[in-house]
């Protein structure tokens, strides 16, 4: 068994991760004759509830600020515990004044779930927090509230990258976060496969994540670390936008070299097709759209027979860690047979004599990492494609069965798409609550163009004490994404 431990850092990350967990819950099968193609042990941990019954909860740690959890409780129906209301009485004999904030009323959706009744349809008005559409129980160790800052506070906003860095340092010094929060989940694993992080990259959570990843890398050595870095895509004031750009530059410089996968995600994307309808002001809607691509492209990590995800991501040299997330909604051709295939695009353009090999895609309806306008001159170094709910047009039966290299690039699995957690009518092409998706993770020279813009902005805005280190560091990262660049291993091979 190869398990994955997940960390969720902040409000936007938790919106996306909640969609992710709702989908994982939808894959469970309760008929012994029907085995799910998804291995639930990858992301879920078995346990024993307070009443002695067996439980199955996500292997995740959820960090958020005070007031950000909504109606989600640390101790739920599976782990009901009575807390001593008289704690601390022996230390203080004087009078106590207890100030209590009014409890957040539970939504009708959550009330019905708790009572076992059919849940009403969610709307943008009824979703106030990410916990409002959460369908799972979490282990009490998964809930970690950071009381130093409050959600949406104007007095102490959690916006500056350095604020998150300092907060992690203070908390880690006091509690040793890895020992308290991560180690209990990691030690339960038979063979820890990877650590996955959902985080914001353009606010203080970027600094918090950078410090966390640094500690994870020291503790777990070469273990894969996957970072899904969310960036705000909505319009804001110029001052706020400048701050976001500098936070993103710091996140790329500090996190991407330490991670195995660093994927910037614009929330919401700047360009969307007319076939997709959503409310750009609703984080429930925008993160559902992101999840349709993110959850689909990582599905091979959870399939029982597929164990080659990391090598597909690494490409031919394993030096490029920043990937672009993209997807397209494929029209339903009313085919009864539905396949899921995974293919890794070639390093160079396909030659005429290699037409049977998978080809990298250059045009997608949804681009979650950059502005959606792909430069025709951009070069694709590596691409991982997942065709979900539709048969890949690259499957022409001409691939030789004995070609192990090609077999690594293109594999086929059967999987039925399930999208119960997405807002209704988001995808106009959806029929019978099912849609067909092509999702991809791409490494291309567009990353060099993006980092170049970061260098220019940092050179103008960042203070003198940090400017040289940041600009030079970004330049070193950028070089590996430029066309014609060769790594040291390429020279060794020659």
Short mmCIF file of C-alpha atoms in Angstrom, two decimals:
data_model
loop_
_atom_site.label_atom_id
_atom_site.label_comp_id
_atom_site.label_asym_id
_atom_site.label_seq_id
_atom_site.Cartn_x
_atom_site.Cartn_y
_atom_site.Cartn_z
CA UNK A 1 0.00 0.00 0.00
CA UNK A 2 1.29 3.48 -0.87
CA UNK A 3 -0.52 6.18 1.11
CA UNK A 4 -0.70 9.95 0.57
CA UNK A 5 -0.93 12.42 3.46
CA UNK A 6 -2.64 15.74 2.66
CA UNK A 7 -2.21 19.18 4.22
CA UNK A 8 -4.79 21.95 3.66
CA UNK A 9 -3.57 25.48 4.35
CA UNK A 10 -6.13 28.27 4.47
CA UNK A 11 -9.65 29.18 3.37
CA UNK A 12 -9.24 28.97 -0.42
CA UNK A 13 -7.29 25.73 -0.14
CA UNK A 14 -10.02 24.23 2.03
CA UNK A 15 -12.72 25.15 -0.49
CA UNK A 16 -10.82 23.19 -3.16
CA UNK A 17 -9.89 20.31 -0.86
CA UNK A 18 -13.52 19.88 0.30
CA UNK A 19 -14.58 19.24 -3.30
CA UNK A 20 -11.68 16.77 -3.56
CA UNK A 21 -12.77 14.84 -0.46
CA UNK A 22 -16.43 14.83 -1.43
CA UNK A 23 -15.46 13.17 -4.69
CA UNK A 24 -13.33 10.56 -2.92
CA UNK A 25 -16.32 9.77 -0.71
CA UNK A 26 -18.49 9.29 -3.80
CA UNK A 27 -16.23 6.46 -5.04
CA UNK A 28 -17.04 4.19 -2.09
CA UNK A 29 -19.05 1.12 -3.03
CA UNK A 30 -21.19 -0.67 -0.46
CA UNK A 31 -22.06 -3.71 -2.57
CA UNK A 32 -19.53 -6.47 -2.01
CA UNK A 33 -19.90 -7.58 -5.61
CA UNK A 34 -18.87 -4.17 -7.01
CA UNK A 35 -15.28 -3.26 -6.22
CA UNK A 36 -14.36 0.36 -6.81
CA UNK A 37 -11.39 0.88 -9.16
CA UNK A 38 -10.21 3.51 -6.66
CA UNK A 39 -8.05 2.29 -3.76
CA UNK A 40 -9.52 4.17 -0.79
CA UNK A 41 -6.58 3.29 1.47
CA UNK A 42 -4.44 5.77 -0.45
CA UNK A 43 -6.23 8.78 1.08
CA UNK A 44 -8.31 7.32 3.93
CA UNK A 45 -7.28 5.86 7.26
CA UNK A 46 -9.15 3.22 9.29
CA UNK A 47 -9.81 3.87 12.95
CA UNK A 48 -12.07 3.29 15.92
CA UNK A 49 -14.75 5.79 16.94
CA UNK A 50 -15.69 6.79 20.48
CA UNK A 51 -18.36 4.06 20.60
CA UNK A 52 -15.96 1.36 19.40
CA UNK A 53 -17.21 1.21 15.81
CA UNK A 54 -14.86 1.19 12.83
CA UNK A 55 -14.34 4.52 11.07
CA UNK A 56 -12.80 5.59 7.77
CA UNK A 57 -11.63 9.21 7.71
CA UNK A 58 -9.41 11.27 5.36
CA UNK A 59 -5.68 11.21 5.99
CA UNK A 60 -5.45 15.00 6.10
CA UNK A 61 -4.57 17.95 8.34
CA UNK A 62 -6.77 21.05 7.94
CA UNK A 63 -5.31 24.42 8.96
CA UNK A 64 -7.40 27.58 8.97
CA UNK A 65 -7.86 30.80 10.88
CA UNK A 66 -10.22 31.55 13.72
CA UNK A 67 -13.80 31.77 12.46
CA UNK A 68 -13.03 29.97 9.17
CA UNK A 69 -14.40 26.50 9.99
CA UNK A 70 -18.06 27.52 9.99
CA UNK A 71 -20.16 24.86 11.70
CA UNK A 72 -17.50 22.12 11.45
CA UNK A 73 -16.71 20.74 14.89
CA UNK A 74 -13.43 19.22 16.04
CA UNK A 75 -15.30 16.35 17.69
CA UNK A 76 -18.05 15.00 15.45
CA UNK A 77 -20.55 12.17 15.78
CA UNK A 78 -17.78 9.58 15.35
CA UNK A 79 -15.58 11.02 18.08
CA UNK A 80 -17.93 12.61 20.62
CA UNK A 81 -16.00 13.57 23.77
CA UNK A 82 -17.09 15.50 26.84
CA UNK A 83 -14.80 18.38 27.71
CA UNK A 84 -14.16 19.37 31.31
CA UNK A 85 -15.80 22.74 31.75
CA UNK A 86 -13.84 23.38 34.96
CA UNK A 87 -10.36 23.21 33.52
CA UNK A 88 -8.10 25.78 35.13
CA UNK A 89 -10.25 26.36 38.24
CA UNK A 90 -7.48 25.21 40.54
CA UNK A 91 -5.10 27.80 39.08
CA UNK A 92 -7.40 30.78 39.54
CA UNK A 93 -9.65 31.45 42.52
CA UNK A 94 -11.01 34.80 41.37
CA UNK A 95 -14.12 35.57 39.40
CA UNK A 96 -14.23 34.64 35.74
CA UNK A 97 -15.87 36.55 32.94
CA UNK A 98 -16.69 34.29 30.01
CA UNK A 99 -17.19 35.96 26.63
CA UNK A 100 -18.74 33.74 24.03
CA UNK A 101 -19.32 34.52 20.37
CA UNK A 102 -22.74 33.56 19.02
CA UNK A 103 -22.71 30.11 17.43
CA UNK A 104 -22.91 29.93 13.64
CA UNK A 105 -26.29 28.41 12.72
CA UNK A 106 -26.05 25.10 10.90
CA UNK A 107 -27.27 25.09 7.32
CA UNK A 108 -30.27 23.00 6.25
CA UNK A 109 -27.90 20.95 4.08
CA UNK A 110 -25.81 19.88 7.09
CA UNK A 111 -28.87 19.37 9.29
CA UNK A 112 -30.33 16.94 6.77
CA UNK A 113 -27.03 15.09 6.37
CA UNK A 114 -26.74 14.65 10.15
CA UNK A 115 -30.34 13.45 10.38
CA UNK A 116 -29.93 11.05 7.47
CA UNK A 117 -32.46 12.83 5.28
CA UNK A 118 -32.02 13.80 1.61
CA UNK A 119 -30.01 17.02 1.49
CA UNK A 120 -31.52 20.07 -0.25
CA UNK A 121 -29.86 21.55 -3.33
CA UNK A 122 -27.03 23.93 -2.43
CA UNK A 123 -26.91 27.47 -3.80
CA UNK A 124 -24.36 30.26 -3.73
CA UNK A 125 -26.49 31.94 -1.04
CA UNK A 126 -26.55 28.90 1.27
CA UNK A 127 -22.81 28.15 1.02
CA UNK A 128 -21.17 30.51 3.51
CA UNK A 129 -18.10 28.40 4.42
CA UNK A 130 -16.35 25.44 2.87
CA UNK A 131 -17.77 23.26 5.66
CA UNK A 132 -21.31 23.99 4.43
CA UNK A 133 -20.96 21.47 1.58
CA UNK A 134 -18.62 19.04 3.32
CA UNK A 135 -20.00 15.47 3.36
CA UNK A 136 -17.33 13.72 5.46
CA UNK A 137 -16.37 13.23 9.09
CA UNK A 138 -12.76 14.07 9.99
CA UNK A 139 -10.60 12.74 12.78
CA UNK A 140 -10.19 15.32 15.59
CA UNK A 141 -6.45 15.44 14.86
CA UNK A 142 -7.27 16.72 11.37
CA UNK A 143 -8.79 19.99 12.63
CA UNK A 144 -6.18 22.63 13.54
CA UNK A 145 -7.45 26.16 14.17
CA UNK A 146 -4.84 28.95 14.27
CA UNK A 147 -6.15 31.46 16.80
CA UNK A 148 -3.46 34.08 16.22
CA UNK A 149 -5.40 35.52 13.25
CA UNK A 150 -9.08 35.80 12.41
CA UNK A 151 -10.68 35.26 9.02
CA UNK A 152 -11.20 38.49 7.03
CA UNK A 153 -9.81 40.65 9.84
CA UNK A 154 -9.15 44.26 8.85
CA UNK A 155 -7.04 44.96 11.93
CA UNK A 156 -4.63 42.04 11.39
CA UNK A 157 -5.10 40.85 7.79
CA UNK A 158 -3.41 37.58 6.89
CA UNK A 159 -1.99 38.91 3.62
CA UNK A 160 1.78 39.49 3.78
CA UNK A 161 3.97 36.53 2.86
CA UNK A 162 6.32 37.18 5.78
CA UNK A 163 3.40 37.10 8.25
CA UNK A 164 2.72 33.46 7.38
CA UNK A 165 6.42 32.63 7.57
CA UNK A 166 6.66 34.18 11.05
CA UNK A 167 3.48 32.44 12.23
CA UNK A 168 4.80 29.05 11.21
CA UNK A 169 8.08 29.77 12.98
CA UNK A 170 6.32 30.72 16.22
CA UNK A 171 3.96 27.73 16.15
CA UNK A 172 6.67 25.27 15.22
CA UNK A 173 8.92 26.53 18.01
CA UNK A 174 6.11 26.07 20.51
CA UNK A 175 4.53 22.81 19.31
CA UNK A 176 6.81 21.21 16.65
CA UNK A 177 4.06 21.03 14.02
CA UNK A 178 5.50 18.04 12.19
CA UNK A 179 5.74 16.01 15.37
CA UNK A 180 2.28 17.04 16.61
CA UNK A 181 0.27 17.09 13.37
CA UNK A 182 1.99 15.18 10.54
CA UNK A 183 3.84 12.36 12.26
CA UNK A 184 0.74 10.59 13.70
CA UNK A 185 -0.71 10.29 10.17
CA UNK A 186 2.62 9.38 8.57
CA UNK A 187 3.36 6.64 11.09
CA UNK A 188 0.02 4.98 10.32
CA UNK A 189 1.11 4.46 6.71
CA UNK A 190 2.55 1.15 5.55
CA UNK A 191 4.54 2.95 2.86
CA UNK A 192 4.13 6.71 2.62
CA UNK A 193 3.98 7.54 -1.07
CA UNK A 194 3.75 11.35 -1.11
CA UNK A 195 2.68 14.44 0.81
CA UNK A 196 0.12 16.64 -0.91
CA UNK A 197 -0.47 20.29 0.00
CA UNK A 198 -3.35 22.60 -0.93
CA UNK A 199 -2.41 26.22 -0.24
CA UNK A 200 -2.76 29.83 -1.29
CA UNK A 201 0.41 31.22 -2.88
CA UNK A 202 -0.31 34.95 -3.06
CA UNK A 203 -1.01 35.73 0.60
CA UNK A 204 0.41 34.84 4.02
CA UNK A 205 -0.37 31.15 3.50
CA UNK A 206 2.39 31.12 0.88
CA UNK A 207 4.95 31.97 3.55
CA UNK A 208 3.40 29.44 5.93
CA UNK A 209 3.55 26.76 3.21
CA UNK A 210 7.16 27.59 2.27
CA UNK A 211 8.31 27.05 5.85
CA UNK A 212 6.23 23.89 6.12
CA UNK A 213 7.64 22.42 2.90
CA UNK A 214 11.16 23.22 4.07
CA UNK A 215 10.57 21.25 7.27
CA UNK A 216 8.89 18.40 5.37
CA UNK A 217 11.84 18.13 3.02
CA UNK A 218 14.28 17.94 5.94
CA UNK A 219 12.17 15.30 7.66
CA UNK A 220 11.14 13.09 4.73
CA UNK A 221 14.15 13.44 2.44
CA UNK A 222 13.36 12.55 -1.18
CA UNK A 223 9.70 11.72 -0.57
CA UNK A 224 7.50 13.36 -3.29
CA UNK A 225 5.83 16.62 -2.23
CA UNK A 226 2.97 17.90 -4.41
CA UNK A 227 1.87 21.52 -4.00
CA UNK A 228 -1.35 22.94 -5.48
CA UNK A 229 -0.76 26.70 -5.20
CA UNK A 230 -3.91 28.81 -5.55
CA UNK A 231 -3.63 32.38 -6.83
CA UNK A 232 -6.42 34.97 -6.85
CA UNK A 233 -7.76 35.66 -10.34
CA UNK A 234 -10.39 38.28 -9.50
CA UNK A 235 -9.80 41.99 -9.99
CA UNK A 236 -8.46 43.88 -6.99
CA UNK A 237 -6.91 47.29 -6.31
CA UNK A 238 -3.47 47.99 -7.77
CA UNK A 239 -1.88 48.01 -4.33
CA UNK A 240 -3.34 44.60 -3.48
CA UNK A 241 -2.37 43.21 -6.89
CA UNK A 242 1.25 44.33 -6.44
CA UNK A 243 1.34 42.63 -3.04
CA UNK A 244 -0.07 39.44 -4.57
CA UNK A 245 2.52 39.44 -7.35
CA UNK A 246 5.37 39.71 -4.86
CA UNK A 247 3.88 36.97 -2.70
CA UNK A 248 3.61 34.69 -5.77
CA UNK A 249 7.23 35.40 -6.68
CA UNK A 250 8.38 34.49 -3.17
CA UNK A 251 6.29 31.31 -3.25
CA UNK A 252 7.73 30.18 -6.59
CA UNK A 253 11.28 30.92 -5.42
CA UNK A 254 10.96 29.22 -2.03
CA UNK A 255 8.53 26.35 -2.65
CA UNK A 256 9.00 25.07 -6.21
CA UNK A 257 12.66 23.94 -5.80
CA UNK A 258 11.74 21.98 -2.67
CA UNK A 259 8.66 20.28 -4.16
CA UNK A 260 8.27 17.47 -6.67
CA UNK A 261 5.25 19.14 -8.25
CA UNK A 262 4.35 22.83 -7.98
CA UNK A 263 1.17 23.78 -9.84
CA UNK A 264 -0.01 27.41 -9.83
CA UNK A 265 -3.81 27.60 -10.06
CA UNK A 266 -5.68 30.80 -10.93
CA UNK A 267 -8.98 31.05 -9.04
CA UNK A 268 -11.09 31.79 -11.04
CA UNK A 269 -9.41 31.22 -14.45
CA UNK A 270 -9.20 34.27 -16.69
CA UNK A 271 -10.89 32.64 -19.71
CA UNK A 272 -13.77 30.16 -19.67
CA UNK A 273 -15.76 28.66 -22.56
CA UNK A 274 -19.42 29.44 -23.08
CA UNK A 275 -20.29 25.85 -22.20
CA UNK A 276 -19.28 26.44 -18.57
CA UNK A 277 -21.51 28.54 -16.35
CA UNK A 278 -20.47 29.54 -12.84
CA UNK A 279 -20.50 32.45 -10.42
CA UNK A 280 -16.96 33.93 -10.35
CA UNK A 281 -17.72 35.51 -6.96
CA UNK A 282 -18.53 32.14 -5.37
CA UNK A 283 -15.53 30.18 -4.11
CA UNK A 284 -17.77 27.13 -3.99
CA UNK A 285 -18.32 27.44 -7.75
CA UNK A 286 -14.79 28.41 -8.81
CA UNK A 287 -13.06 25.70 -6.78
CA UNK A 288 -15.54 23.11 -8.10
CA UNK A 289 -14.41 24.00 -11.61
CA UNK A 290 -10.76 23.69 -10.57
CA UNK A 291 -11.46 20.38 -8.88
CA UNK A 292 -12.90 18.92 -12.09
CA UNK A 293 -9.40 19.17 -13.59
CA UNK A 294 -7.23 18.67 -10.50
CA UNK A 295 -9.08 15.60 -9.24
CA UNK A 296 -9.23 14.05 -12.71
CA UNK A 297 -5.56 14.50 -13.54
CA UNK A 298 -4.49 12.91 -10.23
CA UNK A 299 -6.94 10.00 -10.47
CA UNK A 300 -4.17 7.56 -11.55
CA UNK A 301 -2.58 7.95 -8.09
CA UNK A 302 -5.67 6.31 -6.60
CA UNK A 303 -6.33 3.57 -9.17
CA UNK A 304 -5.44 0.10 -7.93
CA UNK A 305 -3.30 -0.95 -10.89
CA UNK A 306 -1.46 2.28 -11.67
CA UNK A 307 1.80 3.14 -9.88
CA UNK A 308 3.73 5.19 -12.43
CA UNK A 309 2.42 8.70 -11.76
CA UNK A 310 5.66 10.12 -10.33
CA UNK A 311 7.85 8.97 -13.20
CA UNK A 312 5.36 10.43 -15.71
CA UNK A 313 5.51 13.77 -13.91
CA UNK A 314 9.30 13.81 -13.80
CA UNK A 315 9.68 13.65 -17.57
CA UNK A 316 13.04 12.75 -19.02
CA UNK A 317 15.28 14.65 -16.61
CA UNK A 318 13.15 15.35 -13.52
CA UNK A 319 14.45 18.91 -13.15
CA UNK A 320 11.31 20.87 -14.08
CA UNK A 321 8.94 21.00 -11.10
CA UNK A 322 6.44 23.74 -12.15
CA UNK A 323 3.47 22.35 -14.08
CA UNK A 324 0.42 23.91 -15.71
CA UNK A 325 -3.08 22.59 -15.02
CA UNK A 326 -5.45 22.55 -18.00
CA UNK A 327 -8.63 20.79 -19.07
CA UNK A 328 -11.29 20.57 -21.77
CA UNK A 329 -14.90 19.46 -21.53
CA UNK A 330 -15.39 16.85 -24.26
CA UNK A 331 -18.82 16.47 -25.95
CA UNK A 332 -20.64 13.24 -25.12
CA UNK A 333 -20.73 11.01 -28.21
CA UNK A 334 -23.21 8.69 -26.55
CA UNK A 335 -20.63 5.90 -26.47
CA UNK A 336 -21.54 3.08 -24.13
CA UNK A 337 -17.92 2.07 -23.63
CA UNK A 338 -15.94 4.58 -21.55
CA UNK A 339 -12.22 4.40 -20.99
CA UNK A 340 -9.67 6.35 -19.02
CA UNK A 341 -6.18 6.61 -20.45
CA UNK A 342 -3.00 8.15 -19.16
CA UNK A 343 -0.28 9.28 -21.52
CA UNK A 344 2.93 11.26 -21.27
CA UNK A 345 3.72 13.51 -24.17
CA UNK A 346 7.12 13.21 -25.86
CA UNK A 347 9.92 15.64 -25.14
CA UNK A 348 10.07 16.78 -28.75
CA UNK A 349 7.45 17.07 -31.48
CA UNK A 350 6.26 13.76 -32.89
CA UNK A 351 8.01 12.75 -36.08
CA UNK A 352 6.17 11.41 -39.11
CA UNK A 353 7.50 7.92 -38.44
CA UNK A 354 6.13 8.01 -34.88
CA UNK A 355 2.51 8.90 -35.55
CA UNK A 356 1.31 6.09 -33.29
CA UNK A 357 2.86 7.77 -30.22
CA UNK A 358 0.72 10.04 -28.03
CA UNK A 359 0.91 13.71 -28.94
CA UNK A 360 0.95 16.61 -26.49
CA UNK A 361 -2.11 18.86 -26.52
CA UNK A 362 -1.55 22.58 -27.01
CA UNK A 363 -5.11 23.93 -26.88
CA UNK A 364 -7.45 23.55 -23.91
CA UNK A 365 -10.77 25.17 -23.08
CA UNK A 366 -9.72 25.88 -19.50
CA UNK A 367 -6.26 27.04 -18.48
CA UNK A 368 -5.93 27.23 -14.70
CA UNK A 369 -2.25 28.19 -14.48
CA UNK A 370 -1.71 31.11 -16.84
CA UNK A 371 -3.78 33.60 -18.83
CA UNK A 372 -5.22 31.04 -21.23
CA UNK A 373 -3.53 32.52 -24.33
CA UNK A 374 -0.98 29.92 -25.33
CA UNK A 375 1.83 31.33 -27.38
CA UNK A 376 2.13 29.39 -30.62
CA UNK A 377 5.92 29.37 -30.20
CA UNK A 378 5.85 27.85 -26.70
CA UNK A 379 7.61 24.51 -26.37
CA UNK A 380 6.17 21.56 -24.45
CA UNK A 381 8.79 19.64 -22.50
CA UNK A 382 6.47 17.14 -20.87
CA UNK A 383 2.76 16.50 -20.54
CA UNK A 384 0.63 14.09 -18.53
CA UNK A 385 -2.87 13.61 -19.97
CA UNK A 386 -5.89 11.93 -18.42
CA UNK A 387 -8.84 11.23 -20.71
CA UNK A 388 -11.81 10.65 -18.46
CA UNK A 389 -15.17 9.36 -19.62
CA UNK A 390 -14.17 9.25 -23.28
CA UNK A 391 -11.92 7.06 -25.38
CA UNK A 392 -8.68 8.72 -26.42
CA UNK A 393 -8.42 9.28 -30.17
CA UNK A 394 -4.80 8.19 -29.85
CA UNK A 395 -5.89 4.61 -29.27
CA UNK A 396 -5.70 3.22 -32.78
CA UNK A 397 -4.45 -0.24 -31.82
CA UNK A 398 -1.17 0.25 -33.67
CA UNK A 399 1.04 0.38 -30.59
CA UNK A 400 3.33 -2.66 -30.36
CA UNK A 401 2.58 -4.71 -27.24
CA UNK A 402 6.25 -5.30 -26.51
CA UNK A 403 7.29 -1.64 -26.53
CA UNK A 404 7.74 -0.92 -22.80
CA UNK A 405 8.62 2.72 -23.44
CA UNK A 406 5.36 3.32 -25.25
CA UNK A 407 3.46 1.27 -22.70
CA UNK A 408 4.67 3.68 -20.06
CA UNK A 409 3.30 6.58 -22.05
CA UNK A 410 -0.17 5.19 -22.68
CA UNK A 411 -2.18 2.95 -20.35
CA UNK A 412 -5.88 2.26 -20.23
CA UNK A 413 -8.25 1.84 -17.33
CA UNK A 414 -12.04 1.66 -16.97
CA UNK A 415 -13.57 4.31 -14.72
CA UNK A 416 -17.04 5.89 -14.54
CA UNK A 417 -16.98 9.67 -14.01
CA UNK A 418 -18.72 10.82 -10.84
CA UNK A 419 -19.28 14.51 -10.14
CA UNK A 420 -21.88 14.66 -7.42
CA UNK A 421 -20.16 17.47 -5.51
CA UNK A 422 -20.19 19.99 -8.36
CA UNK A 423 -22.85 22.72 -8.56
CA UNK A 424 -25.72 21.72 -10.82
CA UNK A 425 -25.77 23.05 -14.40
CA UNK A 426 -22.13 24.19 -14.28
CA UNK A 427 -21.38 22.15 -17.40
CA UNK A 428 -23.97 22.70 -20.09
CA UNK A 429 -22.84 19.60 -21.97
CA UNK A 430 -23.39 17.34 -18.96
CA UNK A 431 -25.91 14.55 -19.52
CA UNK A 432 -27.27 12.40 -16.72
CA UNK A 433 -24.89 14.07 -14.22
CA UNK A 434 -21.84 12.84 -16.16
CA UNK A 435 -19.29 14.75 -18.18
CA UNK A 436 -16.22 13.84 -20.23
CA UNK A 437 -12.97 15.57 -19.33
CA UNK A 438 -9.50 15.77 -20.78
CA UNK A 439 -7.22 17.01 -17.98
CA UNK A 440 -3.50 17.62 -18.28
CA UNK A 441 -0.39 18.68 -16.40
CA UNK A 442 2.06 20.34 -18.76
CA UNK A 443 5.63 21.58 -18.52
CA UNK A 444 6.29 24.22 -21.16
CA UNK A 445 8.37 27.27 -21.95
CA UNK A 446 5.44 29.47 -20.92
CA UNK A 447 6.69 29.07 -17.36
CA UNK A 448 9.90 30.87 -18.33
CA UNK A 449 7.86 33.79 -19.67
CA UNK A 450 5.83 33.96 -16.46
CA UNK A 451 8.89 33.87 -14.21
CA UNK A 452 10.58 36.54 -16.33
CA UNK A 453 7.70 38.90 -15.54
CA UNK A 454 8.12 38.08 -11.85
CA UNK A 455 11.80 38.98 -12.05
CA UNK A 456 11.02 42.36 -13.62
CA UNK A 457 8.38 43.17 -11.00
CA UNK A 458 10.59 42.02 -8.13
CA UNK A 459 13.46 44.14 -9.40
CA UNK A 460 11.27 47.23 -9.23
CA UNK A 461 9.36 46.67 -6.00
CA UNK A 462 11.21 44.34 -3.61
CA UNK A 463 13.45 45.96 -0.99
CA UNK A 464 17.19 46.09 -1.52
CA UNK A 465 17.94 43.52 1.19
CA UNK A 466 15.86 40.84 -0.56
CA UNK A 467 15.94 41.95 -4.18
CA UNK A 468 19.18 40.40 -5.38
CA UNK A 469 18.55 37.00 -3.81
CA UNK A 470 14.99 36.76 -5.12
CA UNK A 471 15.71 38.02 -8.65
CA UNK A 472 18.79 35.80 -9.09
CA UNK A 473 16.93 32.81 -7.66
CA UNK A 474 14.01 33.27 -10.04
CA UNK A 475 16.44 33.61 -12.95
CA UNK A 476 18.00 30.24 -12.11
CA UNK A 477 14.57 28.60 -12.01
CA UNK A 478 13.56 30.27 -15.28
CA UNK A 479 16.57 28.97 -17.21
CA UNK A 480 15.44 25.34 -17.01
CA UNK A 481 12.15 26.22 -18.78
CA UNK A 482 13.75 28.00 -21.72
CA UNK A 483 13.98 26.30 -25.08
CA UNK A 484 17.42 24.87 -25.72
CA UNK A 485 18.30 24.52 -22.05
CA UNK A 486 20.16 21.32 -21.14
CA UNK A 487 20.65 19.91 -17.68
CA UNK A 488 23.94 18.56 -16.35
CA UNK A 489 22.62 15.02 -16.84
CA UNK A 490 22.20 15.74 -20.57
CA UNK A 491 25.86 16.64 -20.85
CA UNK A 492 26.81 13.53 -18.83
CA UNK A 493 24.83 11.35 -21.25
CA UNK A 494 26.73 12.80 -24.16
#
